[in-house]
CSV table of C-alpha atoms in Angstrom, one decimal:
chain,number,residue,atom,x,y,z
A,24,MET,CA,141.4,123.7,143.9
A,25,ALA,CA,140.6,123.5,140.0
A,26,GLU,CA,136.8,123.1,140.9
A,27,THR,CA,136.4,126.1,143.2
A,28,GLY,CA,138.5,128.6,140.5
A,29,SER,CA,135.4,127.3,138.0
A,30,TRP,CA,132.8,128.5,140.3
A,31,THR,CA,134.4,131.6,141.5
A,32,SER,CA,134.7,132.5,137.4
A,33,LEU,CA,131.2,131.4,136.9
A,34,ALA,CA,130.1,134.2,139.8
A,35,SER,CA,131.5,136.7,138.1
A,36,LEU,CA,130.9,136.5,135.0
A,37,LEU,CA,127.1,136.6,136.6
A,38,GLY,CA,127.5,139.2,138.8
A,39,THR,CA,128.6,141.2,135.5
A,40,LEU,CA,125.7,140.3,134.1
A,41,ALA,CA,123.3,141.6,136.7
A,42,PHE,CA,125.4,144.7,136.6
A,43,CYS,CA,125.3,145.5,133.1
A,44,GLN,CA,121.0,144.4,133.1
A,45,THR,CA,121.1,146.9,135.5
A,46,LEU,CA,123.4,149.5,133.7
A,47,LEU,CA,120.9,148.8,130.9
A,48,GLN,CA,117.8,149.4,132.8
A,49,LEU,CA,118.7,152.8,134.2
A,50,VAL,CA,120.3,154.3,130.9
A,51,LEU,CA,117.6,152.6,128.1
A,52,PRO,CA,114.0,153.4,128.1
A,53,PRO,CA,112.0,150.6,128.2
A,54,GLU,CA,110.6,151.6,125.1
A,55,LEU,CA,114.0,151.5,123.8
A,56,ARG,CA,114.7,148.2,125.7
A,57,LEU,CA,111.3,146.7,124.0
A,58,ALA,CA,112.3,148.2,120.3
A,59,SER,CA,115.8,146.7,121.1
A,60,LEU,CA,114.3,143.2,121.5
A,61,LYS,CA,111.8,143.2,119.1
A,62,PHE,CA,115.1,143.9,116.5
A,63,LEU,CA,117.1,141.4,118.1
A,64,GLY,CA,114.1,138.7,117.4
A,65,ARG,CA,113.2,139.8,113.2
A,66,ALA,CA,117.5,139.4,113.1
A,67,LEU,CA,117.2,135.9,114.7
A,68,ARG,CA,114.1,134.9,112.6
A,69,CYS,CA,116.1,136.2,109.5
A,70,PHE,CA,118.4,133.4,110.0
A,71,SER,CA,116.0,131.0,111.1
A,72,SER,CA,113.9,128.1,108.7
A,73,TYR,CA,110.8,128.3,110.2
A,74,CYS,CA,107.9,131.0,109.8
A,75,TYR,CA,105.4,131.5,112.7
A,76,PHE,CA,101.9,132.7,112.6
A,77,ASP,CA,99.2,133.6,115.6
A,78,VAL,CA,95.7,132.8,115.4
A,79,ALA,CA,94.6,134.7,118.3
A,80,GLU,CA,91.1,133.9,119.9
A,81,MET,CA,89.6,137.3,119.6
A,82,ASP,CA,89.6,139.5,116.5
A,83,GLY,CA,88.9,142.5,117.9
A,84,VAL,CA,86.1,142.2,120.4
A,85,ASN,CA,84.2,139.5,117.9
A,86,THR,CA,85.0,135.4,118.3
A,87,ASN,CA,87.6,134.0,116.1
A,88,GLU,CA,86.0,131.5,114.2
A,89,LEU,CA,89.2,129.8,112.7
A,90,TYR,CA,90.7,129.5,116.5
A,91,ASN,CA,87.5,127.3,117.1
A,92,ALA,CA,87.9,125.2,114.3
A,93,VAL,CA,91.5,125.0,115.5
A,94,GLN,CA,90.9,124.0,118.8
A,95,LEU,CA,88.0,121.3,117.6
A,96,TYR,CA,90.8,120.0,115.0
A,97,LEU,CA,93.7,119.6,117.1
A,98,GLY,CA,91.1,118.1,119.6
A,99,SER,CA,90.5,115.3,117.5
A,100,PHE,CA,93.5,113.6,117.3
A,101,ALA,CA,95.4,115.3,120.4
A,102,SER,CA,94.6,112.5,123.0
A,103,ALA,CA,96.3,110.5,121.7
A,104,SER,CA,99.8,112.0,121.3
A,105,ALA,CA,99.5,114.5,123.7
A,106,SER,CA,100.0,114.4,127.5
A,107,ARG,CA,98.2,117.2,129.1
A,108,LEU,CA,94.1,117.9,127.6
A,109,SER,CA,91.2,120.2,128.2
A,110,LEU,CA,88.1,118.4,128.5
A,111,THR,CA,85.1,120.5,127.4
A,112,ARG,CA,81.4,119.8,126.3
A,113,ALA,CA,78.8,122.1,124.6
A,114,ARG,CA,75.8,122.4,125.2
A,115,ASN,CA,73.2,120.4,123.7
A,116,SER,CA,75.6,117.8,123.2
A,117,SER,CA,76.8,114.5,124.7
A,118,VAL,CA,80.1,114.3,123.9
A,119,THR,CA,83.2,115.4,125.3
A,120,THR,CA,85.8,116.6,123.6
A,121,PHE,CA,89.7,116.9,124.3
A,122,GLY,CA,92.0,120.2,123.4
A,123,LEU,CA,95.4,121.0,124.3
A,124,SER,CA,96.3,122.5,127.8
A,125,ASN,CA,98.0,126.1,128.3
A,126,ASN,CA,101.2,126.6,126.8
A,127,ASP,CA,101.5,123.0,125.3
A,128,SER,CA,102.3,121.9,122.2
A,129,ILE,CA,101.1,119.2,119.6
A,130,THR,CA,103.1,118.5,116.2
A,131,ASP,CA,100.5,117.5,112.9
A,132,VAL,CA,101.5,115.9,109.3
A,133,PHE,CA,99.2,117.2,106.2
A,134,ASP,CA,100.4,116.0,103.0
A,135,GLY,CA,103.9,114.6,104.6
A,136,VAL,CA,104.9,118.1,105.9
A,137,ALA,CA,104.7,118.6,109.7
A,138,VAL,CA,103.8,121.5,111.6
A,139,ARG,CA,103.8,121.9,115.1
A,140,TRP,CA,100.8,124.0,116.9
A,141,GLU,CA,101.4,125.8,120.4
A,142,HIS,CA,98.3,126.7,122.8
A,143,ALA,CA,99.4,130.0,124.1
A,144,VAL,CA,97.5,131.5,127.3
A,145,THR,CA,99.0,135.0,128.7
A,146,GLN,CA,97.0,137.4,130.8
A,147,ARG,CA,95.4,140.3,129.4
A,148,GLN,CA,96.9,143.9,130.6
A,149,SER,CA,93.9,145.8,130.3
A,150,GLN,CA,90.4,145.7,129.1
A,151,PRO,CA,89.8,148.0,125.9
A,152,SER,CA,87.2,150.5,126.0
A,153,SER,CA,84.2,148.7,124.5
A,154,TRP,CA,80.9,147.5,125.3
A,155,ARG,CA,81.9,144.4,125.3
A,156,PRO,CA,84.0,143.0,128.1
A,157,LEU,CA,86.7,140.7,126.9
A,158,PRO,CA,88.2,137.3,128.4
A,159,GLU,CA,90.8,138.0,131.0
A,160,GLU,CA,93.4,135.7,129.3
A,161,ASN,CA,95.1,136.2,125.9
A,162,ARG,CA,94.5,132.7,124.5
A,163,SER,CA,96.0,132.4,121.2
A,164,PHE,CA,97.4,129.1,118.6
A,165,LYS,CA,101.0,129.4,117.1
A,166,LEU,CA,101.9,127.3,114.3
A,167,ARG,CA,105.2,127.0,113.3
A,168,ILE,CA,106.1,125.7,109.3
A,169,ARG,CA,109.0,125.7,107.4
A,170,LYS,CA,109.5,128.2,105.3
A,171,ARG,CA,110.4,126.1,102.2
A,172,ASP,CA,106.6,124.7,102.6
A,173,LYS,CA,104.2,127.9,103.5
A,174,ASP,CA,103.4,128.5,100.1
A,175,LEU,CA,102.4,125.0,99.7
A,176,ILE,CA,100.2,123.9,102.3
A,177,LEU,CA,99.3,127.1,104.2
A,178,ASN,CA,96.2,127.6,102.7
A,179,SER,CA,95.0,124.1,101.8
A,180,TYR,CA,95.9,123.1,105.4
A,181,LEU,CA,93.8,125.6,107.0
A,182,ASP,CA,91.0,124.7,104.2
A,183,HIS,CA,91.2,121.0,105.7
A,184,ILE,CA,91.2,122.4,109.2
A,185,MET,CA,87.8,124.6,108.4
A,186,ASP,CA,86.0,121.1,106.9
A,187,LYS,CA,87.2,119.4,109.6
A,188,ALA,CA,85.8,121.1,112.4
A,189,ASN,CA,82.2,121.1,110.5
A,190,ASP,CA,82.1,117.8,110.6
A,191,ILE,CA,83.1,117.2,114.0
A,192,ARG,CA,80.6,120.2,114.8
A,193,ARG,CA,77.7,117.9,112.9
A,194,ASN,CA,78.7,114.8,114.3
A,195,ASN,CA,78.4,116.4,117.8
A,196,GLN,CA,75.4,118.1,117.6
A,197,GLU,CA,72.3,116.6,118.0
A,198,ARG,CA,70.6,115.2,114.4
A,199,LEU,CA,67.3,117.0,114.1
A,200,ILE,CA,64.0,116.3,112.1
A,201,TYR,CA,61.9,118.6,110.5
A,202,THR,CA,58.5,119.3,109.3
A,203,ASN,CA,56.7,121.5,107.2
A,204,SER,CA,53.2,123.4,108.4
A,205,ARG,CA,51.3,126.1,106.5
A,206,SER,CA,49.3,127.4,109.5
A,207,ASP,CA,53.1,128.0,111.6
A,208,SER,CA,52.1,131.3,113.9
A,209,ARG,CA,55.6,132.7,114.6
A,210,GLY,CA,56.3,132.1,110.8
A,211,ARG,CA,58.4,129.6,110.3
A,212,PRO,CA,58.7,127.4,107.6
A,213,TRP,CA,60.2,124.5,109.1
A,214,GLU,CA,59.3,122.9,112.7
A,215,SER,CA,61.6,120.6,114.3
A,216,VAL,CA,62.1,118.1,117.1
A,217,PRO,CA,65.4,115.9,118.1
A,218,PHE,CA,66.2,112.7,115.6
A,219,LYS,CA,66.8,109.6,118.3
A,220,HIS,CA,65.7,107.2,115.5
A,221,PRO,CA,68.3,104.0,116.1
A,222,SER,CA,67.9,102.4,112.9
A,223,THR,CA,71.4,101.2,111.0
A,224,PHE,CA,72.6,99.5,108.2
A,225,ASP,CA,73.8,96.7,110.8
A,226,THR,CA,70.0,96.5,112.0
A,227,LEU,CA,68.3,97.0,109.0
A,228,ALA,CA,67.1,93.7,107.5
A,229,MET,CA,68.5,93.5,104.0
A,230,ASP,CA,70.6,91.6,101.7
A,231,PRO,CA,74.1,92.4,102.8
A,232,GLU,CA,75.2,93.2,99.0
A,233,LYS,CA,73.0,95.7,98.4
A,234,LYS,CA,73.3,97.4,101.8
A,235,ARG,CA,76.9,97.6,100.7
A,236,ASP,CA,76.5,99.0,97.4
A,237,ILE,CA,74.0,101.9,99.0
A,238,MET,CA,76.9,102.8,101.8
A,239,GLU,CA,79.6,103.0,99.4
A,240,ASP,CA,77.4,105.1,96.8
A,241,LEU,CA,76.9,107.5,100.2
A,242,ARG,CA,80.5,108.0,101.0
A,243,ASP,CA,80.9,108.8,97.5
A,244,PHE,CA,78.3,111.0,97.4
A,245,ALA,CA,79.4,113.1,101.0
A,246,ALA,CA,83.4,112.8,99.5
A,247,GLY,CA,81.9,113.8,95.8
A,248,GLN,CA,82.2,117.9,96.3
A,249,ALA,CA,85.4,117.9,93.7
A,250,PHE,CA,84.0,115.5,91.5
A,251,TYR,CA,80.5,117.6,90.8
A,252,GLN,CA,82.2,120.9,91.2
A,253,ARG,CA,84.7,119.6,88.1
A,254,THR,CA,82.0,117.7,86.2
A,255,GLY,CA,79.6,121.3,86.8
A,256,ARG,CA,76.8,119.0,88.4
A,257,ALA,CA,74.9,120.4,91.4
A,258,TRP,CA,76.0,118.3,94.5
A,259,LYS,CA,72.9,115.8,95.3
A,260,ARG,CA,71.2,113.3,94.6
A,261,GLY,CA,68.3,110.8,94.1
A,262,TYR,CA,66.7,108.2,95.7
A,263,LEU,CA,63.8,106.1,95.3
A,264,LEU,CA,62.0,103.7,97.8
A,265,TYR,CA,59.9,101.8,96.2
A,266,GLY,CA,58.1,98.2,97.4
A,267,PRO,CA,55.2,96.8,99.1
A,268,PRO,CA,54.1,98.4,102.8
A,269,GLY,CA,56.5,97.0,106.0
A,270,THR,CA,59.4,96.3,103.9
A,271,GLY,CA,61.5,98.8,105.6
A,272,LYS,CA,61.4,102.2,103.7
A,273,SER,CA,61.1,104.5,106.6
A,274,SER,CA,64.0,102.5,108.4
A,275,MET,CA,66.3,102.9,105.2
A,276,ILE,CA,66.0,106.7,105.4
A,277,ALA,CA,66.4,106.8,109.2
A,278,ALA,CA,69.9,104.4,108.5
A,279,MET,CA,71.0,106.8,106.1
A,280,ALA,CA,70.5,109.4,108.2
A,281,ASN,CA,72.7,108.3,110.7
A,282,PHE,CA,75.5,106.8,108.4
A,283,LEU,CA,75.8,110.2,106.8
A,284,GLY,CA,75.2,112.1,109.9
A,285,TYR,CA,72.3,114.6,108.1
A,286,ASP,CA,69.2,115.6,109.5
A,287,ILE,CA,66.0,115.0,108.1
A,288,TYR,CA,63.5,117.6,106.2
A,289,ASP,CA,59.9,115.1,105.8
A,290,LEU,CA,58.4,117.1,103.3
A,291,GLU,CA,54.4,117.3,103.5
A,292,LEU,CA,52.9,118.0,99.8
A,293,THR,CA,49.4,118.6,101.3
A,294,GLU,CA,50.6,121.4,103.2
A,295,VAL,CA,52.3,122.9,100.3
A,296,PRO,CA,49.9,125.3,98.5
A,297,SER,CA,51.7,126.2,95.5
A,298,ASN,CA,55.0,126.0,93.5
A,299,SER,CA,56.5,129.2,95.0
A,300,GLU,CA,55.9,127.9,98.7
A,301,LEU,CA,57.4,124.9,97.5
A,302,ARG,CA,60.6,126.9,96.4
A,303,LYS,CA,60.5,128.7,100.0
A,304,LEU,CA,60.8,125.2,101.5
A,305,LEU,CA,63.6,124.4,99.7
A,306,MET,CA,65.6,127.6,100.1
A,307,LYS,CA,65.0,127.3,104.1
A,308,THR,CA,66.8,123.9,104.6
A,309,SER,CA,70.4,123.8,105.3
A,310,SER,CA,73.2,121.6,103.9
A,311,LYS,CA,74.1,118.2,104.5
A,312,SER,CA,70.4,117.3,105.0
A,313,ILE,CA,68.3,114.6,103.4
A,314,ILE,CA,64.9,115.9,101.7
A,315,VAL,CA,62.0,112.9,102.1
A,316,ILE,CA,59.1,112.7,100.2
A,317,GLU,CA,57.0,109.5,101.4
A,318,ASP,CA,54.1,107.6,99.6
A,319,ILE,CA,54.6,110.2,96.7
A,320,ASP,CA,52.1,108.1,94.7
A,321,CYS,CA,49.1,109.0,97.6
A,322,SER,CA,50.3,112.4,98.4
A,323,VAL,CA,48.9,115.0,95.7
A,324,ASN,CA,47.5,114.3,92.8
A,325,LEU,CA,50.7,113.5,90.9
A,326,SER,CA,50.0,110.2,88.9
A,327,ASN,CA,50.8,108.8,85.8
A,328,ARG,CA,49.6,110.9,83.2
A,329,SER,CA,50.4,108.5,80.4
A,330,LYS,CA,47.6,106.5,82.4
A,331,ALA,CA,45.4,109.2,83.6
A,332,PRO,CA,42.5,109.7,81.9
A,333,LYS,CA,42.2,112.9,79.9
A,334,ALA,CA,40.2,115.5,81.2
A,335,PRO,CA,38.9,118.6,80.0
A,336,VAL,CA,41.4,121.7,80.3
A,337,PRO,CA,39.7,124.5,82.0
A,338,GLN,CA,40.2,127.1,79.4
A,339,ASN,CA,41.4,131.2,80.2
A,340,TYR,CA,38.8,133.7,78.5
A,341,SER,CA,41.5,136.3,78.1
A,342,ASP,CA,43.2,133.8,75.8
A,343,PRO,CA,40.7,131.3,74.5
A,344,GLY,CA,44.0,128.9,73.2
A,345,ALA,CA,45.9,128.9,76.9
A,346,PRO,CA,44.6,126.3,79.6
A,347,ASN,CA,44.5,127.7,82.6
A,348,ALA,CA,47.6,126.6,84.4
A,349,ALA,CA,46.6,128.0,87.8
A,350,SER,CA,43.5,125.7,88.7
A,351,GLY,CA,43.6,124.0,91.5
A,352,SER,CA,43.8,120.3,92.0
A,353,GLN,CA,40.8,117.9,92.3
A,354,ASP,CA,40.7,117.4,95.7
A,355,GLY,CA,39.2,120.6,96.7
A,356,THR,CA,42.4,121.7,99.2
A,357,ASN,CA,42.9,124.5,96.5
A,358,ASN,CA,46.7,123.6,96.3
A,359,THR,CA,48.5,124.7,92.8
A,360,MET,CA,51.2,122.8,93.4
A,361,THR,CA,52.1,121.2,89.9
A,362,LEU,CA,54.3,117.8,88.4
A,363,SER,CA,56.0,120.9,86.8
A,364,GLY,CA,56.6,122.4,90.5
A,365,LEU,CA,58.0,119.7,91.7
A,366,LEU,CA,60.6,118.3,89.2
A,367,ASN,CA,61.9,122.0,89.3
A,368,PHE,CA,62.5,121.2,92.9
A,369,THR,CA,64.0,118.5,93.1
A,370,ASP,CA,66.5,118.8,89.4
A,371,GLY,CA,65.5,122.5,88.1
A,372,LEU,CA,67.8,125.7,88.9
A,373,TRP,CA,66.8,126.1,92.4
A,374,SER,CA,67.2,122.6,93.2
A,375,CYS,CA,71.1,123.8,93.1
A,376,CYS,CA,70.6,126.4,96.0
A,377,GLY,CA,72.3,124.5,98.5
A,378,SER,CA,75.1,121.7,98.6
A,379,GLU,CA,75.6,118.0,99.6
A,380,ARG,CA,71.3,117.1,99.7
A,381,ILE,CA,69.7,114.0,99.2
A,382,PHE,CA,66.1,113.6,97.9
A,383,VAL,CA,63.9,110.5,98.9
A,384,PHE,CA,61.2,109.7,97.7
A,385,THR,CA,59.3,106.5,98.7
A,386,THR,CA,56.3,104.9,97.2
A,387,ASN,CA,54.2,101.6,96.9
A,388,HIS,CA,53.2,101.6,93.3
A,389,ILE,CA,56.2,102.8,91.2
A,390,ASP,CA,54.2,102.2,88.1
A,391,LYS,CA,51.6,104.7,89.7
A,392,LEU,CA,54.5,107.7,89.0
A,393,ASP,CA,55.3,110.1,86.3
A,394,PRO,CA,58.4,108.6,84.1
A,395,ALA,CA,59.1,112.4,84.3
A,396,LEU,CA,59.8,111.8,88.1
A,397,LEU,CA,61.7,108.4,87.7
A,398,ARG,CA,64.3,109.7,84.7
A,399,SER,CA,67.7,110.0,85.7
A,400,GLY,CA,69.0,113.0,87.5
A,401,ARG,CA,66.2,112.9,89.6
A,402,MET,CA,65.8,109.5,90.4
A,403,ASP,CA,69.6,108.7,90.2
A,404,MET,CA,69.1,105.2,92.3
A,405,ARG,CA,65.9,102.7,92.8
A,406,ILE,CA,66.0,100.9,95.7
A,407,TYR,CA,63.2,97.8,95.7
A,408,MET,CA,62.8,97.1,99.3
A,409,SER,CA,61.5,93.7,98.6
A,410,TYR,CA,60.0,90.8,101.0
A,411,CYS,CA,62.0,89.1,103.6
A,412,SER,CA,64.6,86.7,102.1
A,413,TYR,CA,66.9,83.8,104.2
A,414,PRO,CA,69.7,86.9,104.5
A,415,ALA,CA,67.8,89.8,106.1
A,416,LEU,CA,65.4,87.2,108.1
A,417,LYS,CA,69.4,86.5,109.7
A,418,ILE,CA,69.9,89.9,110.4
A,419,LEU,CA,66.1,89.8,112.2
A,420,LEU,CA,67.1,86.5,114.3
A,421,ARG,CA,70.7,88.8,115.1
A,422,ASN,CA,68.5,91.9,116.2
A,423,TYR,CA,65.6,90.1,118.3
A,424,LEU,CA,66.7,86.9,119.4
A,425,GLY,CA,70.7,87.9,119.9
A,426,SER,CA,71.6,84.6,117.6
A,427,GLU,CA,71.9,84.0,113.5
A,428,GLY,CA,71.1,81.3,111.1
A,429,GLU,CA,75.1,79.7,111.8
A,430,GLU,CA,73.5,79.1,115.4
A,431,LEU,CA,70.6,77.1,114.3
A,432,SER,CA,70.3,73.2,113.7
A,433,GLN,CA,71.0,72.3,110.3
A,434,ALA,CA,67.5,71.0,109.6
A,435,VAL,CA,65.7,74.2,111.3
A,436,ALA,CA,68.2,76.4,109.1
A,437,SER,CA,67.4,74.4,105.6
A,438,GLU,CA,63.5,74.6,106.2
A,439,LEU,CA,64.1,78.4,107.4
A,440,ARG,CA,65.5,79.2,103.8
A,441,GLU,CA,63.2,77.1,101.9
A,442,VAL,CA,60.0,77.9,103.1
A,443,VAL,CA,61.0,81.9,103.6
A,444,GLU,CA,61.3,82.8,100.0
A,445,LYS,CA,57.8,81.1,99.4
A,446,ALA,CA,55.7,82.9,102.2
A,447,LYS,CA,56.3,86.7,101.0
A,448,MET,CA,56.5,87.8,104.2
A,449,THR,CA,57.5,91.5,104.7
A,450,PRO,CA,60.5,92.4,107.4
A,451,ALA,CA,57.5,93.8,110.0
A,452,ASP,CA,55.3,90.7,109.8
A,453,ILE,CA,58.7,89.1,110.6
A,454,SER,CA,59.3,91.4,113.5
A,455,GLU,CA,56.2,90.9,115.5
A,456,VAL,CA,56.3,87.3,115.4
A,457,LEU,CA,59.6,87.4,117.0
A,458,ILE,CA,59.0,90.0,119.1
A,459,LYS,CA,56.4,88.1,121.4
A,460,ASN,CA,58.5,85.6,121.8
A,461,ARG,CA,62.1,87.6,122.0
A,462,ARG,CA,62.5,86.0,126.0
A,463,ASN,CA,62.2,82.3,124.9
A,464,LYS,CA,64.4,81.0,121.6
A,465,GLU,CA,63.5,77.9,120.7
A,466,LYS,CA,59.7,78.8,120.9
A,467,ALA,CA,60.4,82.5,118.8
A,468,VAL,CA,61.7,79.7,115.7
A,469,SER,CA,59.6,77.3,116.0
A,470,GLU,CA,56.6,80.0,116.3
A,471,LEU,CA,58.1,81.7,113.5
A,472,LEU,CA,58.6,78.5,111.2
A,473,GLU,CA,55.1,77.8,111.8
A,474,VAL,CA,53.7,80.9,110.3
A,475,LEU,CA,56.1,81.4,107.2
A,476,LYS,CA,54.6,77.4,106.5
A,477,ALA,CA,51.4,78.6,106.5
A,478,ARG,CA,52.0,81.7,104.4
A,479,ALA,CA,53.5,79.8,102.1
A,480,GLU,CA,50.6,76.7,102.0
A,481,ARG,CA,48.0,79.4,101.7
A,482,ASN,CA,50.2,81.7,98.9
A,483,GLU,CA,50.5,78.3,96.7
A,484,LYS,CA,47.1,77.4,97.1
A,485,TYR,CA,45.7,80.3,95.6
A,486,GLY,CA,48.8,80.7,93.4
A,487,GLY,CA,48.9,85.2,92.2
A,488,LEU,CA,45.3,85.6,94.2
A,489,ARG,CA,47.2,86.7,97.6
A,490,GLU,CA,49.6,88.9,96.3
A,491,GLU,CA,45.9,90.2,94.5
A,492,CYS,CA,44.8,90.4,97.6
A,493,ASP,CA,47.6,92.4,99.1
A,494,SER,CA,47.9,94.8,96.2
A,495,ASN,CA,43.9,95.2,96.5
A,496,GLY,CA,44.8,96.2,100.4
A,497,VAL,CA,47.4,98.3,99.8
A,498,GLU,CA,44.9,100.7,97.3
A,499,GLU,CA,42.2,100.8,99.7
A,500,GLU,CA,44.8,101.6,102.5
A,501,GLU,CA,45.9,104.5,100.2
A,502,GLN,CA,42.4,105.3,99.5
A,503,GLU,CA,41.7,105.6,103.1
A,504,LYS,CA,44.5,108.4,103.0
A,505,ARG,CA,43.2,110.1,100.3
A,506,ALA,CA,39.4,110.0,102.0
A,507,LEU,CA,41.1,111.5,105.1
A,508,GLU,CA,42.9,114.6,103.0
A,509,SER,CA,39.8,115.3,101.1
A,510,PRO,CA,36.5,114.0,102.1
A,511,LYS,CA,34.8,114.6,98.7
A,512,GLU,CA,36.1,111.6,97.1
A,513,VAL,CA,35.0,108.9,99.5
A,514,SER,CA,32.7,106.5,98.4
A,515,ASP,CA,31.1,103.4,98.8
A,516,ARG,CA,33.6,100.3,99.1
A,517,GLU,CA,33.0,96.9,98.2
A,518,ASN,CA,33.5,94.4,100.7
A,519,ASP,CA,36.4,92.4,101.2
A,520,SER,CA,38.5,92.5,97.7
A,521,CYS,CA,40.4,89.0,98.3
A,522,LYS,CA,37.2,87.4,98.7
A,523,ARG,CA,35.5,89.7,95.4
A,524,VAL,CA,38.6,88.4,93.7
A,525,GLU,CA,38.1,84.7,95.0
A,526,ASP,CA,34.4,84.7,93.4
A,527,GLU,CA,35.3,85.9,90.1
A,528,ARG,CA,37.8,82.8,89.8
């Protein structure tokens, strides 16, 4: 009986509410009802401990970049906490990204403060009178923050979201490698192709401790924006890779690009006619990039001035006491780019026209470079790419044969450890031996051991003669490069340089 009375009271209450709603709709116009609801909402928010912010998808007729950034940012961790997700894939990307579904919500924590995001989707009532059609739905993210935390984290939190979104975009996009050319018919200083080099620090044949030092230096650089701003330094860093040919300098550059997710600009100095064109090329490079100048000692005439022979300085007849600084190079290419222009390119005022850039120079002969190019601030880290050591050999065995030195017999491993240091073979030479026999592990190891022993015996027999022959071979290779770039300097070479040195001895 009591239950029947309660249901009767509830029914009468609902009827009274329905009657009042109908009466209000008849008495109050829609505009007044809407204003009353807004006033009631504001009154309730005055007593609430939270404040709310809307991030709409469209800012008028333009796309709101903050909305896209929030969408990427929340999608980076939504897969672990949200129950419903939407999947998207951008153009020229092979990565699938997650996002919040319609009218779903998720919680985030920043600097110890919890915030809540909600993805609100409503139907658009009517299209505005504009030439650009808008989406049929109103999409926005609603941010809820406690009032006491708003002034503490709001601006820094939004900056954090924009930075994370930019990192996600860069990681999802395909990396590019650029090259310069003076004969671009479309007026573009750089041409690009997708960069798909597979080299990483895991596959790089190098001493593990040295690799760890390089990786830590790269991490510190990428996360050092506040440090460089506080110390008043341009956010850039220079690396010099030097050593014999075939020791992995190009693979090191590819590993650095894959590690940081940066694009590569391969600067060909022989295609740069002047210092002003060099500055224009620098201005057209993007941030978060690696600018590479390979074989700096034989690209253009930028050798060590202290060792170069004194040449007569051409006079400027308008001012007999001033040298003619605009004279071209001696290779007959009318290239007026100078060492001073290259130094300003790497460490002058123009070097700070972007941020988060890395300059990488490679050379086979560090002693041929001008000391001004090697000073700190231009070459912050010098990395010697040496002949293959035993730790590097174990990495090559793992790459090509799927096994490391620990899996070999103790006698073979000990023999390899002893002979590889004496052989002085480059990782490229050892890789050629392993790749030929990669299907037969025992044969590959035995043949490699024979090659290493033969090279070690030859080095012991001739002493320093082998190194001199290799050095002469490198010099001849560089002379051939110069000859291809400047035919006027082609000269008759002597026969086998190694035999010549041996005959002199």
